[in-house]
Amino acid sequence: MVAVNDISSICCDLDGTLLDSKKYIGDLSLTQIARLKRLGKRIVLVSGRHYKEIAPYVMQLKLTDRDYVISCDGQYVHYIDGKVIWKNDFLTRRDIKYVLSCVEKYDNIQLITERCDYVFSSSFRKVFGTIRHRNRTRYILQQSIFLPNKIEKIICYEDLIPKEIECLKSNEQLNIVHYETENKYDILPAKVNKYVAIRELFCLINEDLSQSLYFGDAINDIECFKHLSHTIAVENASKEIKRLAKYGTKSNDEDGVGMWLQNIE
């Protein structure tokens, strides 16, 4: 177990980790986070959600100016008021065209942007104009989608065949995250992940990464579990996360984060 004097920050994923299945923070977690804040520990909320979806938990936890929020799987780092202090790469037009060429036969595709999400239920032509030249299709992006919005990631809710998966993974500019339980693929820029955002934040605030805790459960936490020293997996975490974790705790529905934190003295 880590001693309280050995840590300076507590980084915690939300869904499936700090939040229970009804999207509430457990009473014990609230109590222990408040206790550790009184001892001067920094809280960093790390989530795949956009900031506006994280903001209610910022208020509930009574975070202060010492604390931070990382949103969109590491796309942005925010002050607690939502102001962006660092952002990662967005998908380029070339990236998007490449992804579409790999999964063009599917309709259940979503584009995630800074301001809103675009869902496609029938064809890409709602957003992408197409030009057929001989036997090939070229995708022409409409400017309205990209100005001022920027594409953070593409979500594919389909059961891709191995050939399509290999097509996506062969592009070194992309980061492919497969959520097996949800049968979906998140397709992000190669440099975008939670660990990169945490590393950049700690560099900005001149803090030692080795003095941080990280709680997580899912495949989008994997880079944190690979690179951070003090990682804790909740019982409901994926097998890969549990394998990489240094410590374990009870499930999110059993307030596992709070149960682990109460043992820090």
Coordinates of C-alpha atoms in Angstrom, one line a residue:
M1 CA 0.0 0.0 0.0
V2 CA 1.2 3.5 -0.8
A3 CA 1.8 5.9 2.1
V4 CA 0.0 9.3 2.1
N5 CA 3.4 11.2 2.0
D6 CA 4.4 9.2 -1.1
I7 CA 1.7 10.7 -3.3
S8 CA 0.9 14.2 -4.5
S9 CA -1.9 13.5 -7.0
I10 CA -4.9 11.2 -7.4
C11 CA -5.9 10.6 -11.1
C12 CA -9.2 8.8 -11.6
D13 CA -11.2 7.7 -14.5
L14 CA -15.0 8.3 -14.2
D15 CA -17.2 5.8 -15.9
G16 CA -16.8 2.3 -14.6
T17 CA -14.3 3.4 -12.0
L18 CA -15.3 6.4 -9.7
L19 CA -18.9 6.3 -10.9
D20 CA -21.2 3.4 -10.2
S21 CA -23.5 1.8 -12.8
K22 CA -26.1 4.5 -12.1
K23 CA -23.4 7.2 -12.7
Y24 CA -23.2 8.3 -9.0
I25 CA -20.0 8.8 -6.9
G26 CA -20.1 6.6 -3.8
D27 CA -20.3 8.3 -0.3
L28 CA -17.0 6.7 0.8
S29 CA -15.2 8.0 -2.3
L30 CA -16.6 11.5 -1.6
T31 CA -15.4 11.3 2.0
Q32 CA -11.9 10.0 1.2
I33 CA -11.3 12.4 -1.7
A34 CA -12.3 15.3 0.6
R35 CA -9.9 14.0 3.3
L36 CA -7.0 13.7 0.9
K37 CA -7.7 17.2 -0.5
R38 CA -7.4 18.6 3.0
L39 CA -4.0 16.9 3.2
G40 CA -3.0 18.8 0.1
K41 CA -3.4 16.1 -2.6
R42 CA -4.3 17.1 -6.1
I43 CA -7.3 15.5 -7.9
V44 CA -7.3 14.9 -11.6
L45 CA -10.5 13.6 -13.2
V46 CA -9.7 11.7 -16.4
S47 CA -12.5 10.7 -18.8
G48 CA -13.6 9.9 -22.3
R49 CA -16.4 12.4 -21.8
H50 CA -16.5 16.0 -22.9
Y51 CA -15.9 18.6 -20.2
K52 CA -19.6 19.7 -20.0
E53 CA -20.4 16.1 -19.0
I54 CA -17.7 16.1 -16.3
A55 CA -18.5 19.5 -14.8
P56 CA -21.3 18.2 -12.4
Y57 CA -18.8 15.9 -10.8
V58 CA -16.2 18.7 -10.5
M59 CA -18.9 20.6 -8.5
Q60 CA -19.9 17.5 -6.4
L61 CA -16.3 16.8 -5.5
K62 CA -15.7 20.5 -4.7
L63 CA -12.6 20.7 -6.8
T64 CA -10.4 23.7 -6.4
D65 CA -7.8 25.6 -8.5
R66 CA -5.2 23.0 -7.6
D67 CA -7.2 20.3 -9.4
Y68 CA -7.6 19.5 -13.1
V69 CA -9.8 17.7 -15.7
I70 CA -8.7 15.7 -18.7
S71 CA -11.5 15.1 -21.2
C72 CA -12.1 13.2 -24.4
D73 CA -9.7 10.3 -23.6
G74 CA -6.7 12.8 -23.4
Q75 CA -7.7 15.3 -26.1
Y76 CA -7.9 18.2 -23.7
V77 CA -6.5 19.3 -20.3
H78 CA -8.7 21.8 -18.5
Y79 CA -8.7 24.0 -15.4
I80 CA -11.7 23.1 -13.3
D81 CA -13.7 25.9 -14.8
G82 CA -13.4 24.2 -18.2
K83 CA -10.8 26.5 -19.7
V84 CA -8.4 24.5 -22.0
I85 CA -4.8 24.7 -21.1
W86 CA -3.5 22.0 -23.4
K87 CA -4.9 20.1 -26.4
N88 CA -3.7 17.2 -28.4
D89 CA -3.9 16.5 -32.2
F90 CA -7.1 16.2 -34.1
L91 CA -7.8 13.8 -36.9
T92 CA -6.7 15.2 -40.2
R93 CA -8.8 15.1 -43.4
R94 CA -6.4 12.5 -44.8
D95 CA -6.9 10.4 -41.6
I96 CA -10.7 10.6 -42.0
K97 CA -10.7 9.7 -45.7
Y98 CA -8.5 6.7 -44.9
V99 CA -10.8 5.5 -42.1
L100 CA -13.8 5.8 -44.4
S101 CA -12.0 3.8 -47.1
C102 CA -11.6 1.0 -44.6
V103 CA -15.2 1.0 -43.2
E104 CA -17.1 2.5 -46.1
K105 CA -19.7 -0.2 -46.2
Y106 CA -21.0 0.5 -42.7
D107 CA -23.6 3.1 -41.7
N108 CA -23.4 3.1 -37.9
I109 CA -20.5 5.6 -37.7
Q110 CA -20.2 8.6 -35.4
L111 CA -17.9 11.7 -35.7
I112 CA -17.1 13.3 -32.4
T113 CA -16.3 17.0 -32.5
E114 CA -15.5 19.8 -30.1
R115 CA -19.1 21.2 -30.2
C116 CA -21.4 18.3 -31.2
D117 CA -21.5 14.8 -32.5
Y118 CA -22.6 13.7 -35.9
V119 CA -24.4 10.3 -36.3
F120 CA -24.8 8.5 -39.6
S121 CA -27.7 6.1 -40.0
S122 CA -28.0 5.8 -43.7
S123 CA -25.0 7.0 -45.6
F124 CA -21.9 9.2 -45.4
R125 CA -23.5 11.6 -48.0
K126 CA -25.1 13.5 -45.1
V127 CA -21.6 14.9 -44.4
F128 CA -19.3 13.8 -47.1
G129 CA -19.8 14.6 -50.8
T130 CA -18.7 11.8 -53.1
I131 CA -17.2 11.9 -56.6
R132 CA -17.0 8.7 -58.6
H133 CA -14.2 8.4 -61.0
R134 CA -14.0 5.2 -62.9
N135 CA -14.3 2.5 -60.2
R136 CA -13.1 4.6 -57.3
T137 CA -14.9 6.8 -54.9
R138 CA -13.3 10.0 -53.5
Y139 CA -14.7 11.6 -50.4
I140 CA -14.9 15.3 -50.3
L141 CA -15.4 16.8 -46.9
Q142 CA -17.9 19.6 -46.4
Q143 CA -16.3 22.7 -44.9
S144 CA -19.2 23.3 -42.5
I145 CA -18.3 20.2 -40.4
F146 CA -14.7 21.2 -40.0
L147 CA -15.0 25.0 -39.4
P148 CA -15.0 25.7 -36.6
N149 CA -15.5 22.1 -35.4
K150 CA -12.5 19.7 -35.4
I151 CA -12.9 15.9 -35.4
E152 CA -11.6 14.4 -32.2
K153 CA -12.4 10.8 -33.0
I154 CA -14.5 8.4 -35.1
I155 CA -16.6 5.8 -33.4
C156 CA -17.6 2.6 -35.4
Y157 CA -20.4 0.6 -33.8
E158 CA -19.9 -2.4 -36.0
D159 CA -18.4 -5.9 -35.9
L160 CA -15.4 -5.4 -38.1
I161 CA -13.9 -8.3 -40.0
P162 CA -10.1 -8.9 -39.6
K163 CA -9.3 -7.4 -42.9
E164 CA -10.9 -4.1 -41.9
I165 CA -9.2 -4.1 -38.5
E166 CA -5.8 -4.7 -40.2
C167 CA -6.6 -1.9 -42.6
L168 CA -7.1 0.6 -39.7
K169 CA -4.2 -0.6 -37.6
S170 CA -1.8 -0.4 -40.5
N171 CA -2.0 3.4 -40.4
E172 CA 0.5 4.6 -37.9
Q173 CA -1.3 8.0 -37.7
L174 CA -4.2 6.3 -35.9
N175 CA -4.9 4.9 -32.5
I176 CA -7.5 2.1 -32.6
V177 CA -9.3 1.3 -29.3
H178 CA -11.6 -1.7 -29.3
Y179 CA -14.2 -2.0 -26.6
E180 CA -15.1 -5.7 -26.8
T181 CA -18.1 -5.5 -24.3
E182 CA -19.7 -2.7 -26.3
N183 CA -18.6 -4.0 -29.7
K184 CA -17.3 -0.6 -30.8
Y185 CA -14.1 0.9 -32.1
D186 CA -12.8 4.4 -31.2
I187 CA -10.5 5.7 -33.9
L188 CA -8.3 8.6 -32.7
P189 CA -5.1 10.4 -33.7
A190 CA -2.1 8.2 -32.8
K191 CA -0.8 10.5 -30.0
V192 CA -4.1 10.8 -28.2
N193 CA -4.5 8.8 -25.0
K194 CA -5.0 9.6 -21.3
Y195 CA -1.4 9.0 -20.4
V196 CA 0.0 11.5 -22.8
A197 CA -2.4 14.2 -21.4
I198 CA -1.4 13.3 -17.8
R199 CA 2.3 13.5 -18.7
E200 CA 1.8 16.9 -20.4
L201 CA -0.2 18.2 -17.4
F202 CA 2.4 17.1 -14.9
C203 CA 5.1 18.7 -17.1
L204 CA 3.2 22.0 -17.1
I205 CA 2.7 22.0 -13.3
N206 CA 6.2 20.7 -12.7
E207 CA 5.1 17.7 -10.7
D208 CA 6.6 14.2 -10.5
L209 CA 4.5 11.5 -12.2
S210 CA 5.9 8.8 -9.9
Q211 CA 4.0 10.4 -7.1
S212 CA 0.6 9.9 -8.7
L213 CA -2.1 7.3 -8.3
Y214 CA -4.3 6.2 -11.2
F215 CA -7.6 4.4 -10.9
G216 CA -9.1 2.8 -14.1
D217 CA -11.1 0.0 -15.6
A218 CA -11.1 0.0 -19.4
I219 CA -9.0 -0.3 -22.5
N220 CA -8.7 3.5 -22.9
D221 CA -6.8 3.5 -19.6
I222 CA -4.2 1.0 -20.8
E223 CA -1.4 3.5 -21.5
C224 CA -1.7 4.8 -18.0
F225 CA -1.4 1.3 -16.6
K226 CA 1.6 0.6 -18.8
H227 CA 3.5 3.8 -17.8
L228 CA 2.5 5.0 -14.4
S229 CA 3.9 3.5 -11.2
H230 CA 0.9 3.3 -8.9
T231 CA -2.1 1.9 -10.8
I232 CA -5.3 0.5 -9.2
A233 CA -7.8 -1.6 -11.1
V234 CA -11.4 -1.9 -9.9
E235 CA -12.8 -5.4 -9.8
N236 CA -15.0 -4.8 -12.9
A237 CA -12.0 -3.8 -15.0
S238 CA -11.0 -5.6 -18.2
K239 CA -8.6 -8.6 -17.9
E240 CA -5.8 -6.6 -19.5
I241 CA -6.2 -3.7 -17.1
K242 CA -6.2 -6.2 -14.1
R243 CA -3.1 -7.9 -15.5
L244 CA -1.2 -4.6 -15.7
A245 CA -2.4 -3.1 -12.4
K246 CA -0.1 -2.9 -9.4
Y247 CA -3.0 -3.0 -7.0
G248 CA -6.7 -4.0 -7.1
T249 CA -9.8 -2.9 -5.3
K250 CA -13.6 -3.6 -5.2
S251 CA -15.8 -2.9 -8.1
N252 CA -17.3 0.6 -9.0
D253 CA -20.6 -0.6 -7.6
E254 CA -19.0 -1.4 -4.3
D255 CA -17.3 2.1 -4.1
G256 CA -13.9 0.5 -4.8
V257 CA -12.1 3.8 -5.2
G258 CA -13.2 5.0 -1.8
M259 CA -12.4 1.6 -0.2
W260 CA -8.8 1.7 -1.5
L261 CA -8.3 5.4 -0.6
Q262 CA -9.4 4.9 3.0
N263 CA -6.3 2.7 3.6
I264 CA -3.9 5.5 2.7
E265 CA -2.5 6.9 5.9

